[in-house]
């Protein structure tokens, strides 16, 4: 064998061995939204998330029927929320879209991008153009849905250009309509065609709204997914039952294994833990989100991920 070829082969083997030696599991940020505490003050939600052991929090959902962030990055709501997070030792990662008006939707979304940046968060979680007037029995007329879809794409193209400049990700997730499944998202993202717009995958929503296997669906969008919602579901389509993740019908080990294979690096978000929708005390929610954290960590570890707690 030629000496130079032998040397190159030896170096390649050595480098491969070194890579294997220093391999570390991908670190995932485990986020909990304050959404489970929607019936309680924002302060109580932030306190509960911190008390349950999370380092990262998702914000921007209503508490006691009131908006908690708004659309002014320099406004009192943002300042108050940021201060509460700092006092609790929580880092904001995800925010919700909030209630944008039908008109000027792109402009309000760009203002929400500014809010996201002011909080130091990374991603805005959002739905798509919904497919129903009232789920599950009253779908939109095709022409109505088509108009909503076209407006949605135009809004995200405009806001996506701005988000890229601000280093913020817009993350549509399954919620009927044009984001209903992984296949829908895989068609939608190229139509929007903005690097700042990436998929968020919600297996619980796919199971609930579509009645299909999220485990079989997810591979169609896994390589374009920036965030996974650890939402479980029990029962057939439209059955209102969202248990603690890991205790329902969703095979999260398979979901996370697919994510690992696709190079996914998080975050993973705990969103709903309220079972059949009954009212829980704040203390009961504390227990449920703590249990959720324990379950999701075990499931991530089983798939080959590790927790980022920096």
Short mmCIF file of N, CA and C in Angstrom, two decimals, residues 89-192:
data_model
loop_
_atom_site.label_atom_id
_atom_site.label_comp_id
_atom_site.label_asym_id
_atom_site.label_seq_id
_atom_site.Cartn_x
_atom_site.Cartn_y
_atom_site.Cartn_z
N UNK A 89 -35.25 33.22 38.83
CA UNK A 89 -34.13 32.47 38.27
C UNK A 89 -34.49 31.70 37.01
N UNK A 90 -35.48 32.18 36.26
CA UNK A 90 -35.93 31.51 35.04
C UNK A 90 -35.49 32.29 33.81
N UNK A 91 -35.14 31.55 32.76
CA UNK A 91 -34.76 32.15 31.49
C UNK A 91 -35.89 31.98 30.48
N UNK A 92 -36.44 33.07 29.94
CA UNK A 92 -37.48 32.94 28.91
C UNK A 92 -36.89 32.36 27.62
N UNK A 93 -37.58 31.40 27.04
CA UNK A 93 -37.14 30.78 25.79
C UNK A 93 -38.20 30.91 24.71
N UNK A 94 -39.45 30.72 25.08
CA UNK A 94 -40.57 30.69 24.15
C UNK A 94 -41.61 31.72 24.58
N UNK A 95 -42.24 32.40 23.60
CA UNK A 95 -43.43 33.18 23.92
C UNK A 95 -44.54 32.81 22.95
N UNK A 96 -45.78 33.03 23.37
CA UNK A 96 -46.91 32.83 22.48
C UNK A 96 -47.14 34.03 21.60
N UNK A 97 -47.95 33.83 20.56
CA UNK A 97 -48.20 34.90 19.61
C UNK A 97 -49.06 36.01 20.20
N UNK A 98 -49.96 35.65 21.11
CA UNK A 98 -50.89 36.64 21.62
C UNK A 98 -52.06 36.82 20.66
N UNK A 99 -52.98 37.67 21.02
CA UNK A 99 -54.19 37.91 20.21
C UNK A 99 -53.94 39.05 19.24
N UNK A 100 -53.62 38.71 18.01
CA UNK A 100 -53.40 39.73 16.99
C UNK A 100 -54.71 40.02 16.27
N UNK A 101 -54.96 41.28 15.90
CA UNK A 101 -56.19 41.61 15.17
C UNK A 101 -56.16 41.04 13.76
N UNK A 102 -57.33 40.87 13.17
CA UNK A 102 -57.40 40.32 11.81
C UNK A 102 -56.69 41.23 10.81
N UNK A 103 -56.78 42.55 11.03
CA UNK A 103 -56.09 43.48 10.15
C UNK A 103 -54.71 43.79 10.71
N UNK A 104 -53.77 44.08 9.82
CA UNK A 104 -52.40 44.43 10.22
C UNK A 104 -51.74 43.32 11.02
N UNK A 105 -52.06 42.07 10.70
CA UNK A 105 -51.53 40.96 11.46
C UNK A 105 -50.00 40.91 11.40
N UNK A 106 -49.43 41.15 10.22
CA UNK A 106 -47.97 41.11 10.08
C UNK A 106 -47.31 42.18 10.94
N UNK A 107 -47.92 43.36 10.99
CA UNK A 107 -47.34 44.45 11.79
C UNK A 107 -47.35 44.08 13.27
N UNK A 108 -48.45 43.51 13.74
CA UNK A 108 -48.51 43.11 15.15
C UNK A 108 -47.55 41.95 15.43
N UNK A 109 -47.39 41.06 14.48
CA UNK A 109 -46.44 39.96 14.67
C UNK A 109 -45.02 40.50 14.77
N UNK A 110 -44.70 41.51 13.98
CA UNK A 110 -43.37 42.11 14.07
C UNK A 110 -43.17 42.79 15.43
N UNK A 111 -44.22 43.39 15.96
CA UNK A 111 -44.11 43.97 17.31
C UNK A 111 -43.91 42.87 18.35
N UNK A 112 -44.56 41.74 18.14
CA UNK A 112 -44.37 40.62 19.07
C UNK A 112 -42.94 40.08 18.97
N UNK A 113 -42.36 40.13 17.79
CA UNK A 113 -40.95 39.76 17.62
C UNK A 113 -40.07 40.67 18.47
N UNK A 114 -40.38 41.95 18.49
CA UNK A 114 -39.63 42.89 19.33
C UNK A 114 -39.79 42.55 20.81
N UNK A 115 -41.00 42.14 21.21
CA UNK A 115 -41.25 41.73 22.59
C UNK A 115 -40.41 40.50 22.93
N UNK A 116 -40.39 39.55 22.01
CA UNK A 116 -39.61 38.32 22.21
C UNK A 116 -38.14 38.65 22.43
N UNK A 117 -37.63 39.54 21.61
CA UNK A 117 -36.22 39.93 21.73
C UNK A 117 -35.97 40.67 23.04
N UNK A 118 -36.90 41.54 23.44
CA UNK A 118 -36.73 42.30 24.68
C UNK A 118 -36.67 41.38 25.90
N UNK A 119 -37.40 40.27 25.84
CA UNK A 119 -37.39 39.30 26.94
C UNK A 119 -36.15 38.42 26.92
N UNK A 120 -35.45 38.41 25.80
CA UNK A 120 -34.31 37.50 25.66
C UNK A 120 -34.72 36.11 25.24
N UNK A 121 -35.96 35.95 24.77
CA UNK A 121 -36.45 34.65 24.32
C UNK A 121 -36.00 34.39 22.88
N UNK A 122 -36.23 33.14 22.42
CA UNK A 122 -35.71 32.72 21.13
C UNK A 122 -36.78 32.51 20.07
N UNK A 123 -37.98 32.12 20.51
CA UNK A 123 -38.97 31.57 19.58
C UNK A 123 -40.36 32.09 19.90
N UNK A 124 -41.14 32.35 18.85
CA UNK A 124 -42.56 32.63 19.01
C UNK A 124 -43.34 31.41 18.53
N UNK A 125 -44.11 30.83 19.42
CA UNK A 125 -44.92 29.66 19.12
C UNK A 125 -46.28 30.11 18.59
N UNK A 126 -46.73 29.50 17.49
CA UNK A 126 -47.96 29.97 16.86
C UNK A 126 -48.66 28.83 16.13
N UNK A 127 -49.94 29.03 15.88
CA UNK A 127 -50.69 28.09 15.06
C UNK A 127 -50.61 28.50 13.60
N UNK A 128 -51.55 28.00 12.82
CA UNK A 128 -51.59 28.36 11.41
C UNK A 128 -52.93 28.97 11.06
N UNK A 129 -53.32 28.84 9.80
CA UNK A 129 -54.66 29.20 9.37
C UNK A 129 -55.56 28.02 9.69
N UNK A 130 -56.41 28.16 10.69
CA UNK A 130 -57.22 27.04 11.16
C UNK A 130 -58.21 26.55 10.11
N UNK A 131 -58.60 25.29 10.25
CA UNK A 131 -59.47 24.68 9.25
C UNK A 131 -60.93 24.59 9.64
N UNK A 132 -61.29 25.12 10.81
CA UNK A 132 -62.66 24.95 11.30
C UNK A 132 -63.28 26.27 11.74
N UNK A 133 -64.57 26.36 11.52
CA UNK A 133 -65.35 27.42 12.16
C UNK A 133 -65.59 27.03 13.61
N UNK A 134 -65.92 25.75 13.81
CA UNK A 134 -66.04 25.19 15.15
C UNK A 134 -65.63 23.72 15.09
N UNK A 135 -64.56 23.37 15.80
CA UNK A 135 -64.06 22.00 15.78
C UNK A 135 -64.93 21.11 16.65
N UNK A 136 -65.23 19.87 16.25
CA UNK A 136 -64.76 19.17 15.05
C UNK A 136 -65.80 19.06 13.93
N UNK A 137 -66.97 19.70 14.07
CA UNK A 137 -68.08 19.41 13.16
C UNK A 137 -68.36 20.50 12.13
N UNK A 138 -67.68 21.65 12.22
CA UNK A 138 -67.98 22.73 11.29
C UNK A 138 -66.71 23.23 10.61
N UNK A 139 -66.23 22.51 9.58
CA UNK A 139 -65.05 22.98 8.85
C UNK A 139 -65.35 24.24 8.05
N UNK A 140 -64.32 25.00 7.80
CA UNK A 140 -64.47 26.20 6.96
C UNK A 140 -64.79 25.80 5.53
N UNK A 141 -65.53 26.64 4.86
CA UNK A 141 -65.74 26.45 3.43
C UNK A 141 -64.39 26.56 2.72
N UNK A 142 -64.18 25.78 1.65
CA UNK A 142 -62.87 25.76 0.97
C UNK A 142 -62.37 27.15 0.57
N UNK A 143 -63.27 27.99 0.06
CA UNK A 143 -62.82 29.31 -0.39
C UNK A 143 -62.43 30.20 0.79
N UNK A 144 -63.10 30.02 1.92
CA UNK A 144 -62.76 30.80 3.12
C UNK A 144 -61.40 30.36 3.64
N UNK A 145 -61.19 29.05 3.70
CA UNK A 145 -59.89 28.55 4.16
C UNK A 145 -58.77 28.99 3.22
N UNK A 146 -59.02 28.93 1.92
CA UNK A 146 -57.98 29.31 0.95
C UNK A 146 -57.55 30.76 1.15
N UNK A 147 -58.51 31.64 1.38
CA UNK A 147 -58.19 33.05 1.61
C UNK A 147 -57.40 33.23 2.90
N UNK A 148 -57.79 32.49 3.94
CA UNK A 148 -57.07 32.57 5.21
C UNK A 148 -55.64 32.06 5.06
N UNK A 149 -55.48 30.99 4.30
CA UNK A 149 -54.14 30.43 4.07
C UNK A 149 -53.26 31.43 3.33
N UNK A 150 -53.79 32.04 2.29
CA UNK A 150 -52.99 32.99 1.50
C UNK A 150 -52.59 34.19 2.34
N UNK A 151 -53.51 34.68 3.18
CA UNK A 151 -53.18 35.80 4.06
C UNK A 151 -52.11 35.40 5.07
N UNK A 152 -52.22 34.19 5.59
CA UNK A 152 -51.25 33.69 6.57
C UNK A 152 -49.85 33.62 5.96
N UNK A 153 -49.76 33.06 4.77
CA UNK A 153 -48.46 32.95 4.10
C UNK A 153 -47.86 34.34 3.88
N UNK A 154 -48.66 35.28 3.41
CA UNK A 154 -48.16 36.64 3.18
C UNK A 154 -47.69 37.28 4.48
N UNK A 155 -48.44 37.09 5.56
CA UNK A 155 -48.05 37.66 6.85
C UNK A 155 -46.72 37.08 7.33
N UNK A 156 -46.55 35.77 7.20
CA UNK A 156 -45.32 35.15 7.69
C UNK A 156 -44.13 35.42 6.78
N UNK A 157 -44.37 35.67 5.53
CA UNK A 157 -43.27 36.09 4.66
C UNK A 157 -42.75 37.46 5.09
N UNK A 158 -43.67 38.38 5.34
CA UNK A 158 -43.27 39.72 5.77
C UNK A 158 -42.63 39.69 7.15
N UNK A 159 -43.31 39.05 8.11
CA UNK A 159 -42.78 39.00 9.47
C UNK A 159 -41.53 38.13 9.55
N UNK A 160 -41.47 37.09 8.72
CA UNK A 160 -40.30 36.21 8.73
C UNK A 160 -39.03 36.92 8.31
N UNK A 161 -39.15 37.83 7.35
CA UNK A 161 -37.99 38.63 6.94
C UNK A 161 -37.49 39.47 8.11
N UNK A 162 -38.42 40.06 8.84
CA UNK A 162 -38.06 40.87 10.01
C UNK A 162 -37.49 40.00 11.13
N UNK A 163 -38.10 38.83 11.35
CA UNK A 163 -37.63 37.93 12.41
C UNK A 163 -36.19 37.50 12.17
N UNK A 164 -35.84 37.27 10.92
CA UNK A 164 -34.48 36.85 10.60
C UNK A 164 -33.48 37.94 10.99
N UNK A 165 -33.83 39.19 10.76
CA UNK A 165 -32.94 40.29 11.14
C UNK A 165 -32.80 40.40 12.66
N UNK A 166 -33.83 40.00 13.39
CA UNK A 166 -33.82 40.09 14.85
C UNK A 166 -33.35 38.79 15.51
N UNK A 167 -33.02 37.79 14.69
CA UNK A 167 -32.55 36.49 15.19
C UNK A 167 -33.61 35.80 16.07
N UNK A 168 -34.86 35.87 15.62
CA UNK A 168 -35.98 35.23 16.30
C UNK A 168 -36.60 34.20 15.36
N UNK A 169 -36.99 33.06 15.91
CA UNK A 169 -37.63 32.00 15.14
C UNK A 169 -39.15 32.07 15.30
N UNK A 170 -39.86 31.99 14.20
CA UNK A 170 -41.32 31.84 14.22
C UNK A 170 -41.62 30.36 14.00
N UNK A 171 -42.39 29.78 14.91
CA UNK A 171 -42.55 28.32 14.92
C UNK A 171 -44.02 27.91 14.85
N UNK A 172 -44.58 27.77 13.64
CA UNK A 172 -45.95 27.26 13.51
C UNK A 172 -46.01 25.80 13.96
N UNK A 173 -47.13 25.44 14.60
CA UNK A 173 -47.28 24.06 15.08
C UNK A 173 -48.64 23.51 14.67
N UNK A 174 -48.79 22.18 14.70
CA UNK A 174 -50.06 21.57 14.31
C UNK A 174 -51.23 22.09 15.13
N UNK A 175 -52.26 22.55 14.39
CA UNK A 175 -53.47 23.05 15.05
C UNK A 175 -54.58 23.15 14.01
N UNK A 176 -54.79 22.09 13.26
CA UNK A 176 -55.73 21.99 12.13
C UNK A 176 -55.28 22.89 10.99
N UNK A 177 -56.06 22.93 9.94
CA UNK A 177 -55.79 23.82 8.82
C UNK A 177 -54.49 23.54 8.11
N UNK A 178 -53.75 24.62 7.81
CA UNK A 178 -52.53 24.46 7.02
C UNK A 178 -51.31 24.03 7.83
N UNK A 179 -51.50 23.82 9.15
CA UNK A 179 -50.42 23.25 9.98
C UNK A 179 -50.86 21.95 10.64
N UNK A 180 -51.89 21.30 10.12
CA UNK A 180 -52.55 20.18 10.80
C UNK A 180 -51.60 19.03 11.13
N UNK A 181 -50.70 18.70 10.23
CA UNK A 181 -49.81 17.55 10.40
C UNK A 181 -48.42 17.91 9.91
N UNK A 182 -47.50 16.97 10.09
CA UNK A 182 -46.14 17.17 9.58
C UNK A 182 -46.14 17.37 8.07
N UNK A 183 -46.97 16.63 7.37
CA UNK A 183 -47.04 16.77 5.92
C UNK A 183 -47.54 18.16 5.53
N UNK A 184 -48.52 18.68 6.27
CA UNK A 184 -48.99 20.05 6.01
C UNK A 184 -47.86 21.06 6.24
N UNK A 185 -47.14 20.90 7.34
CA UNK A 185 -46.03 21.81 7.64
C UNK A 185 -44.94 21.71 6.57
N UNK A 186 -44.68 20.50 6.10
CA UNK A 186 -43.65 20.31 5.08
C UNK A 186 -44.02 20.98 3.76
N UNK A 187 -45.31 21.14 3.50
CA UNK A 187 -45.75 21.89 2.32
C UNK A 187 -45.76 23.39 2.57
N UNK A 188 -46.08 23.77 3.81
CA UNK A 188 -46.23 25.19 4.15
C UNK A 188 -44.89 25.92 4.19
N UNK A 189 -43.88 25.32 4.81
CA UNK A 189 -42.61 26.04 5.02
C UNK A 189 -41.96 26.48 3.70
N UNK A 190 -41.90 25.63 2.67
CA UNK A 190 -41.33 26.11 1.40
C UNK A 190 -42.15 27.23 0.76
N UNK A 191 -43.46 27.22 1.00
CA UNK A 191 -44.30 28.28 0.45
C UNK A 191 -43.98 29.62 1.13
N UNK A 192 -43.77 29.59 2.43
CA UNK A 192 -43.37 30.81 3.15
C UNK A 192 -41.94 31.19 2.78
#
